[in-house]
mmCIF file of C-alpha atoms and ligand atoms in Angstrom:
data_model
loop_
_atom_site.group_PDB
_atom_site.id
_atom_site.type_symbol
_atom_site.label_atom_id
_atom_site.label_comp_id
_atom_site.label_asym_id
_atom_site.label_seq_id
_atom_site.Cartn_x
_atom_site.Cartn_y
_atom_site.Cartn_z
ATOM 1 C CA MET A 2 -77.578 -11.700 -57.047
ATOM 2 C CA GLY A 3 -76.028 -9.425 -58.389
ATOM 3 C CA LEU A 4 -72.342 -7.294 -57.078
ATOM 4 C CA SER A 5 -73.511 -4.369 -54.137
ATOM 5 C CA PRO A 6 -70.486 -0.596 -56.016
ATOM 6 C CA VAL A 7 -68.614 -2.214 -52.955
ATOM 7 C CA SER A 8 -67.855 -5.717 -53.965
ATOM 8 C CA GLN A 9 -66.658 -4.660 -56.878
ATOM 9 C CA TYR A 10 -64.522 -1.744 -56.244
ATOM 10 C CA LEU A 11 -63.083 -4.762 -54.013
ATOM 11 C CA LEU A 12 -63.160 -7.211 -56.718
ATOM 12 C CA MET A 13 -61.147 -4.398 -59.057
ATOM 13 C CA PHE A 14 -58.606 -3.991 -56.068
ATOM 14 C CA ILE A 15 -58.063 -7.506 -56.436
ATOM 15 C CA SER A 16 -56.988 -8.537 -59.939
ATOM 16 C CA VAL A 17 -55.228 -5.018 -59.949
ATOM 17 C CA LEU A 18 -53.184 -6.607 -56.647
ATOM 18 C CA SER A 19 -52.360 -10.101 -58.449
ATOM 19 C CA LEU A 20 -51.501 -8.638 -61.683
ATOM 20 C CA SER A 21 -49.022 -5.992 -61.174
ATOM 21 C CA ARG A 22 -47.699 -9.395 -58.415
ATOM 22 C CA GLU A 23 -47.137 -11.331 -61.866
ATOM 23 C CA THR A 24 -45.311 -8.461 -63.568
ATOM 24 C CA LYS A 25 -43.101 -8.658 -60.931
ATOM 25 C CA ALA A 26 -42.428 -11.983 -60.891
ATOM 26 C CA GLN A 27 -40.892 -11.879 -64.528
ATOM 27 C CA THR A 28 -37.962 -9.072 -63.152
ATOM 28 C CA ALA A 29 -35.759 -11.869 -61.946
ATOM 29 C CA PRO A 30 -32.032 -9.755 -60.605
ATOM 30 C CA ALA A 31 -29.601 -8.604 -62.987
ATOM 31 C CA VAL A 32 -27.096 -10.733 -62.181
ATOM 32 C CA PHE A 33 -28.838 -13.879 -61.815
ATOM 33 C CA TYR A 34 -28.307 -16.517 -63.875
ATOM 34 C CA PRO A 35 -30.274 -18.159 -64.967
ATOM 35 C CA PHE A 36 -32.878 -20.016 -62.813
ATOM 36 C CA GLY A 37 -36.521 -21.340 -61.516
ATOM 37 C CA SER A 38 -38.985 -23.816 -63.383
ATOM 38 C CA VAL A 39 -37.928 -21.579 -66.504
ATOM 39 C CA ALA A 40 -34.963 -22.503 -66.213
ATOM 40 C CA GLY A 41 -35.383 -26.134 -65.958
ATOM 41 C CA ASP A 42 -34.250 -25.837 -62.229
ATOM 42 C CA THR A 43 -34.837 -29.198 -59.688
ATOM 43 C CA VAL A 44 -36.965 -27.426 -56.607
ATOM 44 C CA ASN A 45 -36.914 -30.088 -53.290
ATOM 45 C CA ILE A 46 -37.894 -28.644 -50.838
ATOM 46 C CA SER A 47 -41.081 -26.700 -51.021
ATOM 47 C CA VAL A 48 -43.652 -27.002 -48.190
ATOM 48 C CA GLU A 49 -41.455 -26.903 -45.021
ATOM 49 C CA ASP A 50 -39.348 -24.486 -42.573
ATOM 50 C CA GLU A 51 -36.153 -26.279 -42.600
ATOM 51 C CA ASN A 52 -35.234 -29.024 -44.352
ATOM 52 C CA SER A 53 -31.432 -29.655 -47.214
ATOM 53 C CA THR A 54 -30.930 -31.785 -50.062
ATOM 54 C CA ARG A 55 -28.817 -33.347 -50.460
ATOM 55 C CA ILE A 56 -26.571 -32.792 -54.319
ATOM 56 C CA ASP A 57 -24.601 -35.576 -56.237
ATOM 57 C CA LEU A 58 -21.529 -33.232 -58.144
ATOM 58 C CA TRP A 59 -21.149 -34.429 -60.935
ATOM 59 C CA ARG A 60 -17.780 -32.767 -60.980
ATOM 60 C CA PRO A 61 -15.345 -32.792 -58.001
ATOM 61 C CA PHE A 62 -16.122 -29.233 -56.084
ATOM 62 C CA VAL A 63 -12.238 -27.571 -54.908
ATOM 63 C CA PHE A 64 -13.422 -26.126 -52.063
ATOM 64 C CA PHE A 65 -9.680 -24.402 -49.683
ATOM 65 C CA GLY A 66 -8.352 -27.386 -50.973
ATOM 66 C CA ARG A 67 -10.905 -30.080 -49.767
ATOM 67 C CA THR A 68 -12.650 -32.183 -52.885
ATOM 68 C CA TYR A 69 -16.201 -32.641 -52.212
ATOM 69 C CA ASN A 70 -19.035 -34.732 -54.772
ATOM 70 C CA LYS A 71 -21.808 -33.735 -52.766
ATOM 71 C CA THR A 72 -23.442 -30.468 -51.882
ATOM 72 C CA TYR A 73 -26.777 -29.307 -49.567
ATOM 73 C CA VAL A 74 -28.973 -26.672 -49.809
ATOM 74 C CA ASN A 75 -30.629 -26.401 -46.453
ATOM 75 C CA SER A 76 -33.164 -24.079 -46.362
ATOM 76 C CA ASN A 77 -31.772 -21.076 -44.173
ATOM 77 C CA GLY A 78 -29.596 -19.931 -46.703
ATOM 78 C CA HIS A 79 -26.605 -22.196 -47.354
ATOM 79 C CA LEU A 80 -24.257 -24.729 -48.054
ATOM 80 C CA THR A 81 -22.663 -27.740 -46.517
ATOM 81 C CA PHE A 82 -20.659 -31.071 -48.075
ATOM 82 C CA ASN A 83 -20.095 -33.749 -45.577
ATOM 83 C CA GLN A 84 -24.126 -33.489 -43.725
ATOM 84 C CA PRO A 85 -27.220 -31.678 -44.364
ATOM 85 C CA SER A 86 -27.520 -28.614 -41.806
ATOM 86 C CA LEU A 87 -30.873 -27.556 -40.637
ATOM 87 C CA GLU A 88 -28.787 -25.132 -38.248
ATOM 88 C CA PHE A 89 -31.664 -21.418 -37.836
ATOM 89 C CA TYR A 90 -29.680 -20.291 -34.989
ATOM 90 C CA VAL A 91 -26.805 -18.660 -36.998
ATOM 91 C CA LYS A 92 -23.114 -18.391 -36.058
ATOM 92 C CA GLY A 93 -20.851 -15.281 -36.856
ATOM 93 C CA PHE A 94 -17.777 -16.052 -38.714
ATOM 94 C CA PRO A 95 -14.781 -17.778 -38.038
ATOM 95 C CA ILE A 96 -16.755 -20.894 -36.539
ATOM 96 C CA ASN A 97 -13.021 -22.741 -35.434
ATOM 97 C CA GLY A 98 -15.658 -25.909 -36.693
ATOM 98 C CA SER A 99 -15.646 -29.034 -38.278
ATOM 99 C CA GLU A 100 -17.724 -27.553 -41.463
ATOM 100 C CA ASP A 101 -16.672 -25.552 -44.548
ATOM 101 C CA ILE A 102 -19.354 -23.626 -44.837
ATOM 102 C CA ILE A 103 -20.591 -21.037 -48.177
ATOM 103 C CA ALA A 104 -23.270 -19.448 -47.373
ATOM 104 C CA PRO A 105 -24.962 -16.589 -49.879
ATOM 105 C CA LEU A 106 -27.544 -15.393 -46.315
ATOM 106 C CA TRP A 107 -27.381 -17.920 -43.782
ATOM 107 C CA THR A 108 -30.420 -16.951 -41.469
ATOM 108 C CA ASP A 109 -33.856 -18.183 -40.898
ATOM 109 C CA VAL A 110 -35.454 -19.106 -43.579
ATOM 110 C CA ASP A 111 -39.422 -20.103 -43.954
ATOM 111 C CA VAL A 112 -40.313 -21.418 -47.177
ATOM 112 C CA SER A 113 -43.386 -22.230 -45.991
ATOM 113 C CA VAL A 114 -45.183 -18.715 -45.776
ATOM 114 C CA ASN A 115 -43.739 -17.717 -49.701
ATOM 115 C CA GLY A 116 -40.919 -18.817 -51.722
ATOM 116 C CA ILE A 117 -39.156 -21.448 -53.875
ATOM 117 C CA ILE A 118 -35.638 -23.308 -53.779
ATOM 118 C CA SER A 119 -34.338 -24.265 -57.083
ATOM 119 C CA TYR A 120 -31.103 -25.642 -58.355
ATOM 120 C CA GLN A 121 -29.492 -27.093 -61.722
ATOM 121 C CA GLN A 122 -25.379 -28.081 -63.170
ATOM 122 C CA TYR A 123 -24.429 -27.874 -66.208
ATOM 123 C CA SER A 124 -22.124 -29.541 -67.391
ATOM 124 C CA ASN A 125 -22.043 -27.433 -71.250
ATOM 125 C CA GLY A 126 -24.414 -24.730 -72.918
ATOM 126 C CA ASN A 127 -24.561 -21.095 -72.300
ATOM 127 C CA VAL A 128 -24.014 -21.203 -68.481
ATOM 128 C CA LEU A 129 -20.321 -22.425 -68.670
ATOM 129 C CA THR A 130 -19.818 -19.697 -71.629
ATOM 130 C CA GLN A 131 -21.428 -16.672 -69.526
ATOM 131 C CA ALA A 132 -19.761 -18.376 -66.080
ATOM 132 C CA THR A 133 -16.643 -18.467 -68.148
ATOM 133 C CA ARG A 134 -16.616 -15.311 -69.587
ATOM 134 C CA ASP A 135 -18.102 -13.770 -65.973
ATOM 135 C CA ILE A 136 -14.705 -15.551 -64.580
ATOM 136 C CA ASN A 137 -12.567 -13.714 -66.891
ATOM 137 C CA GLN A 138 -13.811 -10.321 -65.919
ATOM 138 C CA HIS A 139 -13.502 -9.920 -62.426
ATOM 139 C CA PHE A 140 -10.041 -12.610 -62.879
ATOM 140 C CA PRO A 141 -8.324 -11.930 -65.910
ATOM 141 C CA TYR A 142 -4.768 -13.292 -66.654
ATOM 142 C CA LEU A 143 -6.346 -16.665 -65.294
ATOM 143 C CA SER A 144 -7.229 -17.716 -68.772
ATOM 144 C CA PHE A 145 -9.886 -19.756 -67.247
ATOM 145 C CA THR A 146 -12.431 -22.334 -68.978
ATOM 146 C CA ALA A 147 -15.637 -23.445 -66.510
ATOM 147 C CA THR A 148 -16.245 -27.053 -67.302
ATOM 148 C CA TRP A 149 -19.622 -27.458 -64.627
ATOM 149 C CA VAL A 150 -21.853 -24.869 -62.912
ATOM 150 C CA LEU A 151 -23.439 -25.615 -59.597
ATOM 151 C CA VAL A 152 -26.581 -22.596 -59.905
ATOM 152 C CA ALA A 153 -28.500 -22.505 -56.121
ATOM 153 C CA THR A 154 -31.424 -20.160 -55.417
ATOM 154 C CA TRP A 155 -33.962 -18.935 -52.779
ATOM 155 C CA ASP A 156 -36.146 -17.008 -55.610
ATOM 156 C CA ARG A 157 -38.537 -14.757 -53.053
ATOM 157 C CA VAL A 158 -37.963 -16.305 -49.635
ATOM 158 C CA ALA A 159 -39.577 -15.138 -46.477
ATOM 159 C CA TYR A 160 -37.759 -15.309 -43.144
ATOM 160 C CA TYR A 161 -39.190 -17.298 -40.768
ATOM 161 C CA TYR A 162 -41.620 -15.310 -37.920
ATOM 162 C CA HIS A 163 -41.693 -12.227 -40.565
ATOM 163 C CA SER A 164 -44.766 -13.930 -43.176
ATOM 164 C CA GLY A 165 -44.915 -11.692 -46.331
ATOM 165 C CA THR A 166 -41.686 -9.586 -46.976
ATOM 166 C CA GLU A 167 -39.511 -10.899 -49.846
ATOM 167 C CA THR A 168 -35.945 -11.876 -50.777
ATOM 168 C CA SER A 169 -33.726 -13.411 -53.211
ATOM 169 C CA PHE A 170 -30.299 -14.523 -53.553
ATOM 170 C CA GLN A 171 -28.725 -16.695 -54.911
ATOM 171 C CA VAL A 172 -24.304 -18.921 -54.924
ATOM 172 C CA VAL A 173 -23.616 -20.149 -58.137
ATOM 173 C CA LEU A 174 -20.421 -22.316 -57.823
ATOM 174 C CA ILE A 175 -17.975 -22.661 -60.875
ATOM 175 C CA SER A 176 -14.939 -24.246 -62.004
ATOM 176 C CA GLY A 177 -12.231 -26.256 -64.018
ATOM 177 C CA GLY A 178 -9.063 -26.810 -64.491
ATOM 178 C CA ASP A 179 -8.221 -26.832 -60.436
ATOM 179 C CA LEU A 180 -9.949 -23.467 -60.199
ATOM 180 C CA SER A 181 -12.611 -23.074 -58.406
ATOM 181 C CA PHE A 182 -14.728 -19.676 -58.150
ATOM 182 C CA ILE A 183 -17.489 -18.490 -56.405
ATOM 183 C CA PHE A 184 -20.790 -16.122 -57.096
ATOM 184 C CA MET A 185 -23.284 -14.672 -54.098
ATOM 185 C CA ASN A 186 -25.409 -12.958 -56.046
ATOM 186 C CA TYR A 187 -28.857 -10.305 -54.551
ATOM 187 C CA GLY A 188 -32.211 -9.253 -55.467
ATOM 188 C CA ASP A 189 -34.228 -7.410 -53.139
ATOM 189 C CA CYS A 190 -33.872 -8.400 -49.784
ATOM 190 C CA ALA A 191 -35.492 -7.525 -47.039
ATOM 191 C CA VAL A 192 -34.947 -6.588 -43.656
ATOM 192 C CA THR A 193 -34.029 -9.479 -40.742
ATOM 193 C CA TYR A 194 -34.142 -9.628 -36.601
ATOM 194 C CA ASN A 195 -33.150 -12.799 -37.058
ATOM 195 C CA ALA A 196 -29.220 -12.838 -36.866
ATOM 196 C CA VAL A 197 -28.555 -13.001 -40.477
ATOM 197 C CA GLN A 198 -24.183 -14.947 -42.123
ATOM 198 C CA ALA A 199 -22.531 -13.687 -45.850
ATOM 199 C CA GLY A 200 -19.153 -15.198 -46.381
ATOM 200 C CA TYR A 201 -17.524 -18.352 -46.286
ATOM 201 C CA ASP A 202 -15.883 -19.997 -43.739
ATOM 202 C CA THR A 203 -13.155 -23.156 -43.312
ATOM 203 C CA VAL A 204 -12.498 -26.030 -41.260
ATOM 204 C CA ASN A 205 -10.802 -24.075 -37.377
ATOM 205 C CA SER A 206 -11.710 -20.849 -40.418
ATOM 206 C CA THR A 207 -8.361 -21.322 -41.650
ATOM 207 C CA ALA A 208 -9.574 -19.317 -44.430
ATOM 208 C CA TYR A 209 -12.876 -17.511 -44.336
ATOM 209 C CA PHE A 210 -14.678 -14.443 -45.424
ATOM 210 C CA VAL A 211 -17.614 -12.125 -44.481
ATOM 211 C CA ILE A 212 -19.448 -9.565 -46.297
ATOM 212 C CA PRO A 213 -20.036 -6.393 -44.733
ATOM 213 C CA GLY A 214 -22.507 -5.563 -41.547
ATOM 214 C CA SER A 215 -23.598 -8.642 -42.437
ATOM 215 C CA ILE A 216 -24.678 -10.271 -39.409
ATOM 216 C CA ASN A 217 -26.641 -7.160 -38.981
ATOM 217 C CA GLY A 218 -30.079 -8.216 -41.028
ATOM 218 C CA SER A 219 -30.562 -4.308 -40.619
ATOM 219 C CA VAL A 220 -28.130 -3.807 -43.573
ATOM 220 C CA ILE A 221 -29.459 -6.223 -45.519
ATOM 221 C CA PRO A 222 -31.504 -4.405 -47.946
ATOM 222 C CA ASN A 223 -28.133 -3.178 -49.072
ATOM 223 C CA LEU A 224 -26.721 -5.810 -51.129
ATOM 224 C CA VAL A 225 -28.175 -5.399 -53.610
ATOM 225 C CA ASN A 226 -26.335 -2.562 -54.531
ATOM 226 C CA SER A 227 -22.725 -3.694 -53.363
ATOM 227 C CA SER A 228 -20.028 -6.364 -54.591
ATOM 228 C CA ASN A 229 -16.296 -6.459 -54.090
ATOM 229 C CA ILE A 230 -15.772 -6.793 -58.478
ATOM 230 C CA ASN A 231 -18.133 -3.534 -59.031
ATOM 231 C CA VAL A 232 -21.078 -5.615 -60.328
ATOM 232 C CA ALA A 233 -24.146 -4.004 -57.380
ATOM 233 C CA GLY A 234 -25.605 -7.080 -56.291
ATOM 234 C CA ARG A 235 -22.981 -9.943 -56.673
ATOM 235 C CA TRP A 236 -19.206 -11.115 -54.459
ATOM 236 C CA ALA A 237 -16.523 -13.447 -56.168
ATOM 237 C CA PHE A 238 -14.079 -16.077 -54.556
ATOM 238 C CA ARG A 239 -11.181 -17.611 -55.789
ATOM 239 C CA VAL A 240 -12.017 -20.862 -53.535
ATOM 240 C CA ASP A 241 -10.465 -23.424 -54.814
ATOM 241 C CA THR A 242 -6.762 -22.008 -52.536
ATOM 242 C CA ALA A 243 -6.053 -19.482 -49.440
ATOM 243 C CA LEU A 244 -4.853 -16.687 -50.970
ATOM 244 C CA ASP A 245 -5.571 -15.105 -47.106
ATOM 245 C CA ASN A 246 -1.618 -17.539 -47.499
ATOM 246 C CA VAL A 247 -0.141 -14.337 -49.568
ATOM 247 C CA ILE A 248 1.799 -12.376 -46.806
ATOM 248 C CA GLY A 249 4.389 -11.006 -49.516
ATOM 249 C CA VAL A 250 5.117 -10.189 -52.774
ATOM 250 C CA GLN A 251 8.534 -9.850 -53.724
ATOM 251 C CA MET A 252 8.855 -6.612 -56.217
ATOM 252 C CA ARG A 253 12.366 -5.624 -57.144
ATOM 253 C CA VAL A 254 12.718 -1.269 -57.662
ATOM 254 C CA THR A 255 15.712 -0.960 -60.348
ATOM 255 C CA SER A 256 16.088 2.337 -59.312
ATOM 256 C CA PHE A 257 15.312 4.768 -56.155
ATOM 257 C CA SER A 258 12.242 6.238 -55.711
ATOM 258 C CA ASP A 259 11.358 8.320 -53.934
ATOM 259 C CA LEU A 260 7.942 7.963 -52.838
ATOM 260 C CA THR A 261 6.977 10.628 -51.430
ATOM 261 C CA GLU A 262 6.615 11.959 -55.172
ATOM 262 C CA SER A 263 3.591 12.613 -56.022
ATOM 263 C CA GLY A 264 3.407 9.888 -58.851
ATOM 264 C CA ASN A 265 5.310 7.141 -57.920
ATOM 265 C CA ILE A 266 3.690 6.273 -55.355
ATOM 266 C CA GLU A 267 0.297 4.850 -57.007
ATOM 267 C CA THR A 268 2.893 3.142 -59.804
ATOM 268 C CA VAL A 269 4.488 0.923 -57.054
ATOM 269 C CA LEU A 270 0.459 -0.046 -55.868
ATOM 270 C CA GLU A 271 -0.384 -0.460 -59.671
ATOM 271 C CA LYS A 272 2.112 -2.963 -60.532
ATOM 272 C CA LEU A 273 1.630 -4.781 -56.340
ATOM 273 C CA GLN A 274 -1.893 -4.714 -57.461
ATOM 274 C CA GLN A 275 -1.357 -6.367 -60.935
ATOM 275 C CA GLU A 276 0.578 -8.475 -59.126
ATOM 276 C CA LEU A 277 -2.019 -10.046 -55.968
ATOM 277 C CA VAL A 278 -5.132 -9.947 -59.200
ATOM 278 C CA LYS A 279 -2.264 -12.433 -61.328
ATOM 279 C CA SER A 280 -2.069 -15.242 -58.024
ATOM 280 C CA GLY A 281 -6.854 -14.971 -57.853
ATOM 281 C CA LEU A 282 -7.993 -11.524 -56.011
ATOM 282 C CA PRO A 283 -10.236 -10.000 -57.950
ATOM 283 C CA SER A 284 -8.815 -7.170 -60.560
ATOM 284 C CA SER A 285 -11.429 -5.151 -58.118
ATOM 285 C CA LEU A 286 -8.326 -4.991 -55.396
ATOM 286 C CA LYS A 287 -7.755 -1.379 -54.471
ATOM 287 C CA LEU A 288 -4.554 -0.939 -52.003
ATOM 288 C CA ASN A 289 -3.571 1.790 -49.547
ATOM 289 C CA PHE A 290 -0.711 2.776 -47.966
ATOM 290 C CA ARG A 291 -1.103 3.407 -43.922
ATOM 291 C CA ARG A 292 1.850 5.820 -44.348
ATOM 292 C CA ILE A 293 4.502 7.564 -46.198
ATOM 293 C CA LYS A 294 7.931 8.040 -44.741
ATOM 294 C CA LYS A 295 11.139 9.338 -46.092
ATOM 295 C CA THR A 296 13.955 7.373 -45.493
ATOM 296 C CA ARG A 297 17.865 6.708 -47.571
ATOM 297 C CA PRO A 298 18.049 4.180 -50.152
HETATM 298 C C1 NAG B 1 -34.712 -34.126 -56.386
HETATM 299 O O1 NAG B 1 -36.398 -33.295 -56.934
HETATM 300 C C2 NAG B 1 -36.085 -34.369 -58.163
HETATM 301 C C3 NAG B 1 -37.485 -34.491 -59.445
HETATM 302 O O2 NAG B 1 -37.264 -32.872 -59.533
HETATM 303 C C4 NAG B 1 -35.676 -36.317 -58.505
HETATM 304 O O3 NAG B 1 -35.299 -36.455 -59.177
HETATM 305 C C5 NAG B 1 -34.922 -36.836 -57.131
HETATM 306 O O4 NAG B 1 -35.146 -37.871 -56.843
HETATM 307 C C6 NAG B 1 -34.711 -35.238 -55.941
HETATM 308 N N1 NAG B 1 -34.272 -35.308 -55.109
HETATM 309 C C7 NAG B 1 -34.502 -35.500 -54.173
HETATM 310 C C8 NAG B 1 -33.128 -36.484 -53.033
HETATM 311 O O5 NAG B 1 -34.964 -36.021 -52.980
HETATM 312 C C1 NAG B 2 -37.237 -32.563 -46.248
HETATM 313 O O1 NAG B 2 -37.995 -32.125 -47.498
HETATM 314 C C2 NAG B 2 -38.518 -33.461 -47.308
HETATM 315 C C3 NAG B 2 -39.654 -33.466 -49.113
HETATM 316 O O2 NAG B 2 -39.624 -32.432 -49.099
HETATM 317 C C4 NAG B 2 -38.879 -34.668 -47.219
HETATM 318 O O3 NAG B 2 -39.026 -35.765 -47.482
HETATM 319 C C5 NAG B 2 -38.246 -34.771 -45.765
HETATM 320 O O4 NAG B 2 -37.609 -35.200 -44.732
HETATM 321 C C6 NAG B 2 -37.879 -33.379 -45.183
HETATM 322 N N1 NAG B 2 -36.049 -33.029 -44.487
HETATM 323 C C7 NAG B 2 -36.414 -32.531 -43.275
HETATM 324 C C8 NAG B 2 -35.203 -32.990 -42.615
HETATM 325 O O5 NAG B 2 -37.381 -32.118 -42.788
HETATM 326 C C1 NAG B 3 -17.248 -39.470 -52.692
HETATM 327 O O1 NAG B 3 -16.879 -39.464 -52.722
HETATM 328 C C2 NAG B 3 -16.027 -40.106 -51.547
HETATM 329 C C3 NAG B 3 -15.236 -39.843 -50.757
HETATM 330 O O2 NAG B 3 -13.704 -38.778 -50.704
HETATM 331 C C4 NAG B 3 -16.215 -40.865 -52.239
HETATM 332 O O3 NAG B 3 -16.104 -42.673 -51.478
HETATM 333 C C5 NAG B 3 -17.306 -42.166 -53.571
HETATM 334 O O4 NAG B 3 -17.053 -43.196 -53.619
HETATM 335 C C6 NAG B 3 -17.224 -40.768 -54.335
HETATM 336 N N1 NAG B 3 -18.180 -40.327 -54.546
HETATM 337 C C7 NAG B 3 -18.942 -40.755 -56.123
HETATM 338 C C8 NAG B 3 -19.768 -40.309 -56.550
HETATM 339 O O5 NAG B 3 -17.984 -40.204 -56.921
HETATM 340 C C1 NAG B 4 -10.462 -23.774 -32.425
HETATM 341 O O1 NAG B 4 -10.177 -24.939 -32.571
HETATM 342 C C2 NAG B 4 -9.529 -25.682 -31.557
HETATM 343 C C3 NAG B 4 -9.695 -27.046 -31.547
HETATM 344 O O2 NAG B 4 -11.179 -27.073 -31.943
HETATM 345 C C4 NAG B 4 -8.629 -25.012 -30.416
HETATM 346 O O3 NAG B 4 -7.831 -25.639 -30.146
HETATM 347 C C5 NAG B 4 -8.083 -23.546 -31.266
HETATM 348 O O4 NAG B 4 -7.654 -22.854 -29.709
HETATM 349 C C6 NAG B 4 -9.547 -22.318 -31.457
HETATM 350 N N1 NAG B 4 -9.104 -21.685 -32.108
HETATM 351 C C7 NAG B 4 -9.723 -20.609 -32.313
HETATM 352 C C8 NAG B 4 -8.189 -19.234 -32.709
HETATM 353 O O5 NAG B 4 -10.125 -19.951 -31.038
HETATM 354 C C1 NAG B 5 -8.191 -28.463 -37.553
HETATM 355 O O1 NAG B 5 -7.340 -28.070 -35.845
HETATM 356 C C2 NAG B 5 -7.857 -29.545 -35.038
HETATM 357 C C3 NAG B 5 -7.705 -28.992 -33.616
HETATM 358 O O2 NAG B 5 -7.122 -28.173 -33.224
HETATM 359 C C4 NAG B 5 -7.296 -30.647 -35.438
HETATM 360 O O3 NAG B 5 -7.156 -32.176 -35.405
HETATM 361 C C5 NAG B 5 -6.980 -30.850 -37.061
HETATM 362 O O4 NAG B 5 -6.274 -31.872 -37.972
HETATM 363 C C6 NAG B 5 -7.708 -29.080 -37.615
HETATM 364 N N1 NAG B 5 -8.153 -29.881 -38.924
HETATM 365 C C7 NAG B 5 -7.786 -29.999 -40.259
HETATM 366 C C8 NAG B 5 -8.642 -29.155 -41.760
HETATM 367 O O5 NAG B 5 -7.053 -28.455 -40.439
HETATM 368 C C1 NAG B 6 -26.656 -2.870 -37.224
HETATM 369 O O1 NAG B 6 -27.587 -1.507 -38.343
HETATM 370 C C2 NAG B 6 -27.792 -0.652 -37.775
HETATM 371 C C3 NAG B 6 -27.728 0.334 -38.805
HETATM 372 O O2 NAG B 6 -26.891 0.215 -39.603
HETATM 373 C C4 NAG B 6 -27.195 0.217 -35.669
HETATM 374 O O3 NAG B 6 -28.562 1.369 -36.165
HETATM 375 C C5 NAG B 6 -27.770 -0.446 -35.407
HETATM 376 O O4 NAG B 6 -26.662 -0.203 -33.836
HETATM 377 C C6 NAG B 6 -26.709 -2.004 -35.350
HETATM 378 N N1 NAG B 6 -26.517 -3.154 -35.006
HETATM 379 C C7 NAG B 6 -25.746 -3.785 -33.963
HETATM 380 C C8 NAG B 6 -25.900 -4.951 -33.968
HETATM 381 O O5 NAG B 6 -24.459 -3.080 -35.145
HETATM 382 C C1 NAG B 7 -29.636 0.385 -55.417
HETATM 383 O O1 NAG B 7 -29.244 1.264 -55.933
HETATM 384 C C2 NAG B 7 -29.441 1.451 -56.814
HETATM 385 C C3 NAG B 7 -29.903 3.163 -57.879
HETATM 386 O O2 NAG B 7 -28.512 3.719 -57.683
HETATM 387 C C4 NAG B 7 -31.336 2.526 -56.077
HETATM 388 O O3 NAG B 7 -32.192 3.327 -57.046
HETATM 389 C C5 NAG B 7 -31.807 1.469 -54.645
HETATM 390 O O4 NAG B 7 -32.288 2.374 -53.873
HETATM 391 C C6 NAG B 7 -30.396 1.702 -54.220
HETATM 392 N N1 NAG B 7 -31.037 -0.423 -52.886
HETATM 393 C C7 NAG B 7 -31.020 -0.189 -51.874
HETATM 394 C C8 NAG B 7 -30.925 -0.784 -50.928
HETATM 395 O O5 NAG B 7 -29.337 1.167 -51.198
#
């Protein structure tokens, strides 16, 4: 039996749709580290809504003074270290709780609808070269060499209750010597009406960071263009030690300088910025004086 013109039209329409879907699948966000089956990732969470997978780390990872040899990749967009978390009810940071949390996008993710969560560790090869180069670019003066990298990727995952949307993000843990860093990389992220938290938190919240606006799901699509290091879609943090504890930087001004005079204030800020970047803050750090008051030396 031959097809009626209407069903021929429908068939054509369907094949065009599947073609555009394939094309989309091939373009990974530019800031992403290699991921997925092409990169040889492991996929353990594939069908369940709430799930978690334990990874035994090839190298210990130091997170604000605590050393971990395992981590849990939790389907709802975050990593924990002591125990898995199936928590889809998002708490805003700082939690002042008893767990360290790294949350590229903690919200109610549901891969039983669509999406793939995968991960891989590296202790040699191109990914270490890439991590070494990236860290030295974002955090100059540390002379860093990466010896271990873990990449966990949420590739075009669905949110619970709003099937049809696709959201992609990645967390990269990097260590070498006594230093450790994390990247949170964002691709296209859909609006969600659930609560969201992006950033990190620690035991008793002695150190924490919230990507601005990330508790509000309607600003999530902006993540792809946001950054703390001038690389759209990437947030980078040094996490081995609490730099928040830097409460002062000592600087000696060898001659009297009138800070209200144009140029002087910029020079002082630049020196101060360099000192802070040397201690591990990202090089994109911006400093501003809120008020300038004329005082006698
Ligand atoms: C995860 O999957 C890999 C194979 O892809 C398997 O070797 C490993 O045992 C799985 N781990 C868990 C915790 O299920
Ligand atoms: C997670 O998924 C695996 C299979 O992929 C399953 O064996 C395990 O029970 C699930 N865990 C939870 C907590 O749902
Ligand atoms: C991981 O660390 C715990 C305690 O910190 C230790 O008991 C355990 O043996 C370590 N496991 C590995 C594989 O190193
Ligand atoms: C954090 O929790 C502890 C109890 O674990 C409490 O004593 C402390 O006041 C809390 N701090 C804040 C800022 O809420
Ligand atoms: C967190 O706070 C609790 C209660 O104040 C305290 O007993 C505990 O030692 C703190 N933990 C750390 C790692 O600071
Ligand atoms: C979330 O963001 C939208 C748009 O930026 C704003 O209209 C709304 O009031 C925000 N909601 C909360 C709870 O901050
Ligand atoms: C991100 O930036 C690109 C290039 O400027 C722009 O085309 C795109 O609309 C932006 N996306 C969002 C969600 O703001």
